[in-house]
Coordinates of C-alpha atoms in Angstrom, one line a residue:
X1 CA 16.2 -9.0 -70.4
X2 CA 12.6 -10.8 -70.4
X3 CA 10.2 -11.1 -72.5
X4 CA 8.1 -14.1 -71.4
X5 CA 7.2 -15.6 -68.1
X6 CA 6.1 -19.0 -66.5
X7 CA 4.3 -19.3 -63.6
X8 CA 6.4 -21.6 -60.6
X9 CA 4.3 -24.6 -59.9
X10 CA 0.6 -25.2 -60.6
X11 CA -1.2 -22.9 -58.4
X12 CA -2.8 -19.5 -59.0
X13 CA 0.1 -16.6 -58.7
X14 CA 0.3 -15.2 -55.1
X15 CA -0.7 -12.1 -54.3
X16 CA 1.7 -9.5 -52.5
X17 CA 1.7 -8.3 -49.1
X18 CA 2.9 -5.0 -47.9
X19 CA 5.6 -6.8 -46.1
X20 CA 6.7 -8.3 -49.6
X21 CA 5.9 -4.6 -51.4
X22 CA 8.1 -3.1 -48.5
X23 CA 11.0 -5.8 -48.5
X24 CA 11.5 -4.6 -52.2
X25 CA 11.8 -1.1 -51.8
X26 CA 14.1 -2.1 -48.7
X27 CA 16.6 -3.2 -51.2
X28 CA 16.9 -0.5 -52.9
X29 CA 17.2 1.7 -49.8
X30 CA 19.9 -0.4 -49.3
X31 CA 21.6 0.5 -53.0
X32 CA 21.0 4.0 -52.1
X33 CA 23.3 3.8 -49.6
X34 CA 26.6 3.7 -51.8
X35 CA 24.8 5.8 -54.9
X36 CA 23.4 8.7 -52.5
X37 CA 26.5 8.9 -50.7
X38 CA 29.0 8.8 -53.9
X39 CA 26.1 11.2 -55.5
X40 CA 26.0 13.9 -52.8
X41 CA 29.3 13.5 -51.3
X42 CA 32.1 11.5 -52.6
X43 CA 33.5 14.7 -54.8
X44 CA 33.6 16.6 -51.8
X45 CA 35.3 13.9 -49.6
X46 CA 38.1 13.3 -51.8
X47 CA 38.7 17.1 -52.5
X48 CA 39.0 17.6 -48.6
X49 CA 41.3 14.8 -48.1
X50 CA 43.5 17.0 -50.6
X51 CA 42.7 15.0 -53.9
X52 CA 43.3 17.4 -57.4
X53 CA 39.8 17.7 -58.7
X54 CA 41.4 17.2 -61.9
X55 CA 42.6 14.1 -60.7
X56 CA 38.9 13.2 -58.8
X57 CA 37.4 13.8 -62.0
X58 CA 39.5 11.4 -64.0
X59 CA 38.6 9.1 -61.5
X60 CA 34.9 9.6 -62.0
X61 CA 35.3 9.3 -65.6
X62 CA 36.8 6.0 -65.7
X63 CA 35.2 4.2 -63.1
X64 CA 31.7 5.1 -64.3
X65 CA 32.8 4.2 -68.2
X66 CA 33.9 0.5 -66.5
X67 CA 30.7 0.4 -65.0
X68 CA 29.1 1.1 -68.7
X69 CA 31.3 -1.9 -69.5
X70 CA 30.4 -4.0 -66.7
X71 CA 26.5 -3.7 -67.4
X72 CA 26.9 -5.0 -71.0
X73 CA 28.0 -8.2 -69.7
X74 CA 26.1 -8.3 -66.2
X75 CA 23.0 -9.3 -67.9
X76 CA 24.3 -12.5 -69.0
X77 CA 26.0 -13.0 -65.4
X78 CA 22.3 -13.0 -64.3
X79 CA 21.0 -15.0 -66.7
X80 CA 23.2 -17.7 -66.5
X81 CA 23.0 -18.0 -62.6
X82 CA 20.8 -21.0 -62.0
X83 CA 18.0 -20.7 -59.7
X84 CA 17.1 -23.0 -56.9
X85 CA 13.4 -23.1 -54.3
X86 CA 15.0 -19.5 -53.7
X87 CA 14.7 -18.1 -56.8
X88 CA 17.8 -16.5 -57.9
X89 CA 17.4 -12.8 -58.3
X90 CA 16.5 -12.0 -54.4
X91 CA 20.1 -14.9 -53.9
X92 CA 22.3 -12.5 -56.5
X93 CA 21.2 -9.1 -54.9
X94 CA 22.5 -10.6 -51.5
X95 CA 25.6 -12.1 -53.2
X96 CA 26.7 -8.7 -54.5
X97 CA 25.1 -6.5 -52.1
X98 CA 27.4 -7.1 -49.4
X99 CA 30.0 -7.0 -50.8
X100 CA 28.8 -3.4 -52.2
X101 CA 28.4 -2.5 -48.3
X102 CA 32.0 -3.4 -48.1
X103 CA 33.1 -1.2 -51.2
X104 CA 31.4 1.8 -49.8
X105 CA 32.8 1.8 -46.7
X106 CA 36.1 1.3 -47.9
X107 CA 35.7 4.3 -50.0
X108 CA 35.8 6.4 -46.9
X109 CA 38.4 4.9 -45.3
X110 CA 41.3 6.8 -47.2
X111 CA 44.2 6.6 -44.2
X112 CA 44.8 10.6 -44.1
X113 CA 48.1 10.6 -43.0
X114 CA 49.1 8.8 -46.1
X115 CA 51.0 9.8 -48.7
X116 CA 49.1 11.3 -52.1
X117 CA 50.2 8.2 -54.3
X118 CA 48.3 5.6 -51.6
X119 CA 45.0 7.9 -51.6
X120 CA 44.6 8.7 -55.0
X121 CA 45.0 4.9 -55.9
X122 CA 42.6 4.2 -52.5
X123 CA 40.2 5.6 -54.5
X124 CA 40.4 4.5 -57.9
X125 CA 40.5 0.8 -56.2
X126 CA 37.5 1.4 -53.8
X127 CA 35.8 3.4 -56.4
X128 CA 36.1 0.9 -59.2
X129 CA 35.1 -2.1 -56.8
X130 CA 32.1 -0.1 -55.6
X131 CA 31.0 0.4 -59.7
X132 CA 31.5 -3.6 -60.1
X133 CA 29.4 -4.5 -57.5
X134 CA 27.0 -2.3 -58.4
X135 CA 26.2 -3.3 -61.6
X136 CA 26.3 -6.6 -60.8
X137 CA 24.1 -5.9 -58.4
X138 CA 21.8 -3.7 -59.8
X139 CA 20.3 -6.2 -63.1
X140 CA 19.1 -8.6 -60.6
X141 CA 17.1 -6.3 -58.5
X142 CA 15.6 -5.1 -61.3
X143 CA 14.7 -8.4 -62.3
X144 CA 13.4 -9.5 -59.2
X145 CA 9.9 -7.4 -59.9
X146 CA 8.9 -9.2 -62.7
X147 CA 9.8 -12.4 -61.2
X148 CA 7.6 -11.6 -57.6
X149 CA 4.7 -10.4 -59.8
X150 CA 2.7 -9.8 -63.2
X151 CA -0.5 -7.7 -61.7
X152 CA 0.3 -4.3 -63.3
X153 CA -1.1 -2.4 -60.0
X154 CA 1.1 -5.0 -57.8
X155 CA 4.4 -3.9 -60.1
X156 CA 3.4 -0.2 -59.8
X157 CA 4.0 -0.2 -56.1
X158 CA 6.5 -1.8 -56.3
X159 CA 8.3 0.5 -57.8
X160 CA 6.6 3.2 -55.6
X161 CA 8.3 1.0 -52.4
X162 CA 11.5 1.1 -54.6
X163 CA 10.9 5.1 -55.2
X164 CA 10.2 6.2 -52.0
X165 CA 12.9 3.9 -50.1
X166 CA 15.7 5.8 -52.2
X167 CA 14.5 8.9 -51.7
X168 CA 14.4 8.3 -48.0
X169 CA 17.7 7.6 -47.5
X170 CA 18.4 10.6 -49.7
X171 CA 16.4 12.6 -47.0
X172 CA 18.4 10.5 -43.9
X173 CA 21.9 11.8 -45.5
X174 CA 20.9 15.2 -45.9
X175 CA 20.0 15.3 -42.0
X176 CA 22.9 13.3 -40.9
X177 CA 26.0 14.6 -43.3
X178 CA 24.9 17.7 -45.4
X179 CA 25.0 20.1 -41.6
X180 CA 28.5 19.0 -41.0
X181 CA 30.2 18.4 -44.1
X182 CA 31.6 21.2 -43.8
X183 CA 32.6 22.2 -40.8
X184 CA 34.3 18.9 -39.5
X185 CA 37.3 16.6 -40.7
X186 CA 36.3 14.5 -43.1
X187 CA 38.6 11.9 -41.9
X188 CA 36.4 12.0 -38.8
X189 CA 33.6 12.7 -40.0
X190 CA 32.7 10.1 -42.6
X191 CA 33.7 7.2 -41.5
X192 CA 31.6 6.1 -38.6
X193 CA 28.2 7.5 -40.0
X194 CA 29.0 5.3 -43.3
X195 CA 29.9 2.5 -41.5
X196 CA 26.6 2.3 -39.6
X197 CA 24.8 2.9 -42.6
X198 CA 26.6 0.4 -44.5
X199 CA 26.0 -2.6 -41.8
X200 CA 21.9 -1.3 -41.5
X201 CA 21.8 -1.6 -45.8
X202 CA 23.7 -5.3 -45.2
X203 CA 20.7 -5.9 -43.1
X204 CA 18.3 -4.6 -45.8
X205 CA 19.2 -7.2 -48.1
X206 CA 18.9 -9.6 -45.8
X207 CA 15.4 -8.2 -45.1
X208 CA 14.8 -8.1 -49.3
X209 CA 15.8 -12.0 -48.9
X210 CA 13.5 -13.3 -45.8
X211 CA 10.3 -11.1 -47.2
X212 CA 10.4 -11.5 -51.0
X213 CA 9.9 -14.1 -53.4
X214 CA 10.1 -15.5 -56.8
X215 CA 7.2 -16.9 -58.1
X216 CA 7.9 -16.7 -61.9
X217 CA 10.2 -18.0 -63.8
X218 CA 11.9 -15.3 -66.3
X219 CA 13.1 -16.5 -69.8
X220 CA 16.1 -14.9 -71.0
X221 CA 16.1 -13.3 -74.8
X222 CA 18.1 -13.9 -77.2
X223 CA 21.5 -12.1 -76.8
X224 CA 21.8 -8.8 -77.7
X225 CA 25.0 -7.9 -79.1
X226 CA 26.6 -4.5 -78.6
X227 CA 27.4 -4.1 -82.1
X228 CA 24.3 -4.9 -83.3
X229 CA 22.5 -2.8 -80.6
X230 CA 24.6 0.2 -82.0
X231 CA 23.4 -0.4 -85.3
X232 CA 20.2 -0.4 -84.4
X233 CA 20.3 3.0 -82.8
X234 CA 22.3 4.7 -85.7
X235 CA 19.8 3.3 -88.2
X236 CA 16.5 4.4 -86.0
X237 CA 16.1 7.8 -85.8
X238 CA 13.9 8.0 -82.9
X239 CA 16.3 6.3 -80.7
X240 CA 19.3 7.8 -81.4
X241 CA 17.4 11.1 -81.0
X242 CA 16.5 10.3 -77.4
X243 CA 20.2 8.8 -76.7
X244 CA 21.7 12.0 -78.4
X245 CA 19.2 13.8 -75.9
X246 CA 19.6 11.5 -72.7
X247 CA 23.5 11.9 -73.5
X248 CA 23.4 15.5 -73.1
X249 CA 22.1 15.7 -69.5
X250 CA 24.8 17.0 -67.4
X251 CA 24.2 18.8 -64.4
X252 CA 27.1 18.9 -61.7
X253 CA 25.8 21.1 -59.1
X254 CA 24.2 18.0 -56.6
X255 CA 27.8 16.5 -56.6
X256 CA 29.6 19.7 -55.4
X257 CA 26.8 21.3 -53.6
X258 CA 28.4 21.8 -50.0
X259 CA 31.6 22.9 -51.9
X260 CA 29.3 25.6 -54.2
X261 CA 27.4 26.6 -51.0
X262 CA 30.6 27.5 -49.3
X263 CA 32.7 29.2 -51.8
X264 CA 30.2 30.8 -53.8
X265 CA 27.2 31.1 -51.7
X266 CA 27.9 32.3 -48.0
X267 CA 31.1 34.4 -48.6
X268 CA 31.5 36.8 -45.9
X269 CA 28.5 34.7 -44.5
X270 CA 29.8 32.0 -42.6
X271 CA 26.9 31.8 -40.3
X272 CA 25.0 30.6 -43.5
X273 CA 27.2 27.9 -44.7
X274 CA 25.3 24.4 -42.7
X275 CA 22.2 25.7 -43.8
X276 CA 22.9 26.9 -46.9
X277 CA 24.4 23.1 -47.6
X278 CA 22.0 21.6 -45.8
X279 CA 19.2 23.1 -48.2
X280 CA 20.8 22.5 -51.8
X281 CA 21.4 18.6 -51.0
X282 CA 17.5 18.9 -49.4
X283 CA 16.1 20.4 -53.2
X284 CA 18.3 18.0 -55.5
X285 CA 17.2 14.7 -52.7
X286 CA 13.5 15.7 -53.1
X287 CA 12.9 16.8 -56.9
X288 CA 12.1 13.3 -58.0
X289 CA 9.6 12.9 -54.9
X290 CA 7.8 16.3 -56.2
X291 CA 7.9 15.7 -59.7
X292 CA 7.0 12.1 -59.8
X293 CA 3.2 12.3 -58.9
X294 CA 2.7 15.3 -61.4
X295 CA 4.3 13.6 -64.2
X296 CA 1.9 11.4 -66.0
X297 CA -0.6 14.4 -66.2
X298 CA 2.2 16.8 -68.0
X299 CA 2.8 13.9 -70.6
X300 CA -0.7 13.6 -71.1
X301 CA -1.4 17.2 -71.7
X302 CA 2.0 17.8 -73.3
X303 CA 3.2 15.3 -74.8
X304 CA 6.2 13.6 -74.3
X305 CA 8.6 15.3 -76.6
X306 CA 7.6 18.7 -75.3
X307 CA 7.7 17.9 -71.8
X308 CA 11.0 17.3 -72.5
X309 CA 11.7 20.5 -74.4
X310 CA 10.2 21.8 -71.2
X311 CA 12.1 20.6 -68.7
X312 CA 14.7 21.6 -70.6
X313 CA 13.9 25.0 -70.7
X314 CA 13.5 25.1 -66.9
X315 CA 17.1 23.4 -65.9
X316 CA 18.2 26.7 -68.6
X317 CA 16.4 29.2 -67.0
X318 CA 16.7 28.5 -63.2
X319 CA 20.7 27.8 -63.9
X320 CA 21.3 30.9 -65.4
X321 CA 19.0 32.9 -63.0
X322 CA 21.7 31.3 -60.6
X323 CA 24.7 33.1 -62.2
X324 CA 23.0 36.7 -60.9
X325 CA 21.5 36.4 -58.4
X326 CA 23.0 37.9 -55.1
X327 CA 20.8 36.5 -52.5
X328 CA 22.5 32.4 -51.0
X329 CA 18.5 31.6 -50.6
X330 CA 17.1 32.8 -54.1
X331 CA 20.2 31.0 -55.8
X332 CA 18.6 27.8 -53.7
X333 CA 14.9 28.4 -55.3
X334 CA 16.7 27.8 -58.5
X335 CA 18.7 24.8 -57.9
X336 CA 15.4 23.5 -56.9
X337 CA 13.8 24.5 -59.9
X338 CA 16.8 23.1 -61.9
X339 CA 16.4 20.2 -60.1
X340 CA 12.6 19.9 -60.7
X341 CA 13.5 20.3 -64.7
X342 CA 15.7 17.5 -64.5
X343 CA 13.1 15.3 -63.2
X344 CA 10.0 16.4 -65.5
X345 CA 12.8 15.0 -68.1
X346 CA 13.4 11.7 -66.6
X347 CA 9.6 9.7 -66.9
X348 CA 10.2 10.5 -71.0
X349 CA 13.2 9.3 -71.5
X350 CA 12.1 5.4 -71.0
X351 CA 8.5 6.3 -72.8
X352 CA 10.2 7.4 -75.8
X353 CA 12.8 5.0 -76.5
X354 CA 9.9 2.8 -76.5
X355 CA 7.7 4.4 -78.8
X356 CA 11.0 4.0 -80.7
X357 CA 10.7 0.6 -81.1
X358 CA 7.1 0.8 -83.2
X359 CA 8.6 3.9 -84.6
X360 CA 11.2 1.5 -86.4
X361 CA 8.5 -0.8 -87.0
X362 CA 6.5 1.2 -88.9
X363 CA 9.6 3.0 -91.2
X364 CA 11.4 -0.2 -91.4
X365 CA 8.8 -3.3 -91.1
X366 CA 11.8 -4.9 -89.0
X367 CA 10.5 -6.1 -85.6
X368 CA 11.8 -7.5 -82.1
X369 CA 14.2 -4.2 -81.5
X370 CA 13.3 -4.2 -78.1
X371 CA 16.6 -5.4 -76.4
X372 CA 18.6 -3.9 -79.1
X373 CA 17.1 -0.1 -78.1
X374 CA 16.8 -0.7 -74.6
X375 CA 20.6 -1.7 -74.5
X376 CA 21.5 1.1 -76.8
X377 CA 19.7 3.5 -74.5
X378 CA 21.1 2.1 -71.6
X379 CA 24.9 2.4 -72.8
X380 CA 24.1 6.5 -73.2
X381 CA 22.9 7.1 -70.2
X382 CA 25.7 5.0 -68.7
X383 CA 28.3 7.2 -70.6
X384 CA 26.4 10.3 -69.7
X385 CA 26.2 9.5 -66.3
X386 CA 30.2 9.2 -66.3
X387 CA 30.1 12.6 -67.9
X388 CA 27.7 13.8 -65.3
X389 CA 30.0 12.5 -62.2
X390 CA 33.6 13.9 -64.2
X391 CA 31.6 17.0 -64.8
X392 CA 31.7 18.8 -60.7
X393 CA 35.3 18.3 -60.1
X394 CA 36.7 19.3 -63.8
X395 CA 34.8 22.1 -62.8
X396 CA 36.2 22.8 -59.9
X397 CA 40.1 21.7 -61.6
X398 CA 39.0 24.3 -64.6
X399 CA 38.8 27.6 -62.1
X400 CA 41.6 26.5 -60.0
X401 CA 39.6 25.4 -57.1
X402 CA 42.3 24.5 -54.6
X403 CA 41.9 21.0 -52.5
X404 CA 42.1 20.7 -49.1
X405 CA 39.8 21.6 -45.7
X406 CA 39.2 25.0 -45.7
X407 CA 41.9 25.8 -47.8
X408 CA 42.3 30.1 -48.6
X409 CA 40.5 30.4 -52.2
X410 CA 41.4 32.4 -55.1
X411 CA 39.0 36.0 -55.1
X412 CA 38.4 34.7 -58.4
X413 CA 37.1 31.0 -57.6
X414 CA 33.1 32.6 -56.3
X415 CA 32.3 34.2 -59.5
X416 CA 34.2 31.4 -61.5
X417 CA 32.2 28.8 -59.9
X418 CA 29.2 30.5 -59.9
X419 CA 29.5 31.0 -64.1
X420 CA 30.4 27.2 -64.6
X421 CA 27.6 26.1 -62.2
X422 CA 25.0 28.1 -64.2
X423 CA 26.4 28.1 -67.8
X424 CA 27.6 24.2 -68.4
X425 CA 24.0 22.7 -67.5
X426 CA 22.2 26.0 -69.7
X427 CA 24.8 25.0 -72.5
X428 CA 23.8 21.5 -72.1
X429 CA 20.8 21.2 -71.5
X430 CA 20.2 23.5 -74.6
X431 CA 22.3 21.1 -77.1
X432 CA 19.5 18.1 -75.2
X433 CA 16.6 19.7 -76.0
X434 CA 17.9 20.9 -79.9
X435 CA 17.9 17.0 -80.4
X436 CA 14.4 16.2 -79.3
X437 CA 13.1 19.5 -81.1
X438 CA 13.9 16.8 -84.3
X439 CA 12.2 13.7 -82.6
X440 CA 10.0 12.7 -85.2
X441 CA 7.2 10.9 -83.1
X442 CA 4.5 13.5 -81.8
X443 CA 2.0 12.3 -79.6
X444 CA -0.8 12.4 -83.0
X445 CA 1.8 10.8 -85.5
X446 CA 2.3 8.2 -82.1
X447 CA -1.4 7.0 -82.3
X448 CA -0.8 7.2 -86.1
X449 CA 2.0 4.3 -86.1
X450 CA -0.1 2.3 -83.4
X451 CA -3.3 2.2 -85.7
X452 CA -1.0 1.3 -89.0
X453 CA 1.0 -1.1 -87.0
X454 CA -2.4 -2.7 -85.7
X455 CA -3.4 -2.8 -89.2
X456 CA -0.2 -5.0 -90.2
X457 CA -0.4 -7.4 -87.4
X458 CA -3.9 -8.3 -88.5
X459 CA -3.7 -8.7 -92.1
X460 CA -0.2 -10.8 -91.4
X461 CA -2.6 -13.1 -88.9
X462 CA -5.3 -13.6 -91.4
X463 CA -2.3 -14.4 -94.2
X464 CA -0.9 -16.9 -91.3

């Protein structure tokens, strides 16, 4: 959304304290709220309160394609907000940020005595007000760092505060939800832990308000249009290679984890179940803070394209291992290690739709693609993460996975679920890295566009 930026005022730029560093990553502990919560627990909610997980998926489908919709626009709502001595990104995250608290709470609030019209469109309402907000919500945050700072080491925590503050509330759910989910009512259950945790992430923004600031000025671009983005990915290879590949990323197992470890893990082991839940939500929550140190030394002695390929080939392995495997505590090893492959993945994606960019460049000579791709890319992985979330409960709708607390399952449902868990993320997974296999930027024929490209730049300046 920026590509230049002017200082505020005449003085040197201000350097950031931890209290500004932490107020940032507050905020997003505070998005983490509603996107940990839907993430790890909403599939299972709504299924308990007797939902058809045919009818939860559709739910999840369409909400997160609105949300797709909503970002294409949300950018301009940003941009067109007008800034006061507040700055206006920290202002926005607060103006929609609340009213996210709101959403999420709501979500949870289905009345369970109701009749199944009133909670099915409960959550289609709450759900699709919850994906609004978000998105709204979400461009300014992301904004807000290049706006409190230009010091590449200053933006790099940052994003660590931003990193670690999500993954924390992650870690705060798991303790508080995943060793009861299911053994209580959700009706009961839910409700007042959300609601608490909803009022402390109204707080958090608050706190991202009083502790941050705005110090730059960020230009808009030019708009971007969404045909033109699309033509720009159709007609660059390297980017719609990655979006192909980011597009095929489906893995449904962290959204219906308590549901998997009671039905297909700890039969005839009840004694299992809480910790048996309690551990797959753990391994999916702390993948990313694994991974993430570790993964600028795989690109750089990999490459990007086959650290890719190779997280790929884990998520395949470890899910299929997960099909056989008799043991509940060896069939969580591998959801960890699917988890993990998931992760190595994630660090390329961004890295690779922008060595797209020069790759266009150099076959095309055409320039300034940048918001083009970066919307392009961004639409994919919105669709495939409405994939992703319709994914757990068409699987459970598929094997005729009944709704309902501790409703009697089919004999069949355990092996049925444990097939789909294990064979839709190998299958997909497998059709993801297929695509990159064909990316046509390796890291040598990388350094050879940069050099070429360096080449052009100066004989066009010496022409100028």
């Amino acid at each position: 959304m920026s590509s230049s930026t002017t200082v505020q005022g005449t003085s040197a730029p201000k350097k950031l304290s931890w209290l500004n560093i932490i107020g940032y990553g507050m905020g997003d502990a505070s998005n983490n709220v509603g996107w940990q919560m839907m993430n790890m627990f909403l599939t299972t909610y709504y299924i308990y309160m007797g939902i058809n997980p045919a009818v939860v998926a559709a739910i999840f489908l369409g909400a997160r394609l609105f949300q797709a919709v909503v970002y294409l626009f949300a950018g301009n709502v940003t941009d067109s907000f007008q800034p006061n001595k507040n700055g206006k990104f920290r202002r926005l995250v607060v103006i929609f940020g609340l009213p996210l608290m709101v959403s999420v709470t709501l979500m949870y609030t289905i009345p369970s005595g109701s009749s199944m019209t009133i909670k099915i469109w409960w959550a289609i309402i709450t759900y699709l007000l919850y994906q609004l907000f978000g998105a709204l919500g979400g461009v300014p945050y992301g904004a807000l760092l290049g706006a409190m700072s230009q010091d590449a080491n200053e933006r790099q925590k940052l994003s660590s505060s931003r990193m670690f503050a999500s993954a924390a509330v992650g870690v705060i759910f798991t303790f508080t939800l995943a060793t009861r989910v299911n053994s209580m009512d959700p009706s009961k259950l839910f409700l007042p832990v959300v609601s608490v945790f909803c009022v402390l992430g109204a707080l958090g923004y608050l706190f991202l308000y009083k502790t941050t600031f705005e110090q730059f000025t960020v230009q808009p671009e030019a708009k971007v249009s969404t045909l033109h983005s699309l033509k720009v990915m159709v007609r660059n290879k390297a980017l719609f290679l990655v979006c192909l590949g980011a597009l095929f990323m489906t893995n449904p197992v962290s959204s219906i984890a308590p549901i998997v470890a009671k039905e297909a893990l700890t039969v005839g082991q009840p004694q299992l179940t809480t910790q048996i839940t309690f551990a797959l939500t753990l391994v999916s929550v702390l993948a990313g803070v694994i991974v993430t140190p570790f993964s600028p030394l795989i690109v750089r002695k990999l490459g990007k394209k086959t650290t890719w390929i190779l997280g790929c080939a884990i998520v395949i392995v470890s899910s299929l291992c997960f099909i056989f495997v008799g043991n509940a505590w060896l069939a969580v090893l591998f959801i960890a290690f699917n988890s993990i492959g998931v992760q190595i993945i994630n660090p390329c994606v961004w890295a690779m739709q922008a060595d797209s960019v020069q790759y266009y460049e150099y076959t095309t000579g055409v320039k300034n693609t940048e918001g083009a791709a970066m919307a392009a890319l961004s639409f994919s992985r919105q669709v495939g993460g409405a994939i992703n979330s319709w994914a757990g409960p068409a699987i459970l709708g598929f094997i005729g996975y009944q709704s309902g607390m501790n409703v009697a399952q089919d004999a069949s449902v355990q092996t049925s679920m444990r097939w789909s868990v294990g064979l839709v993320p190998s299958v997909i997974f497998a059709i993801s890295a297929i695509f990159i296999f064909f990316y046509p930027i390796t890291e040598k024929k990388f350094k050879e566009i940069t050099e070429t490209l360096k080449q052009r730049h100066a004989e066009e300046a010496g022409r100028s």
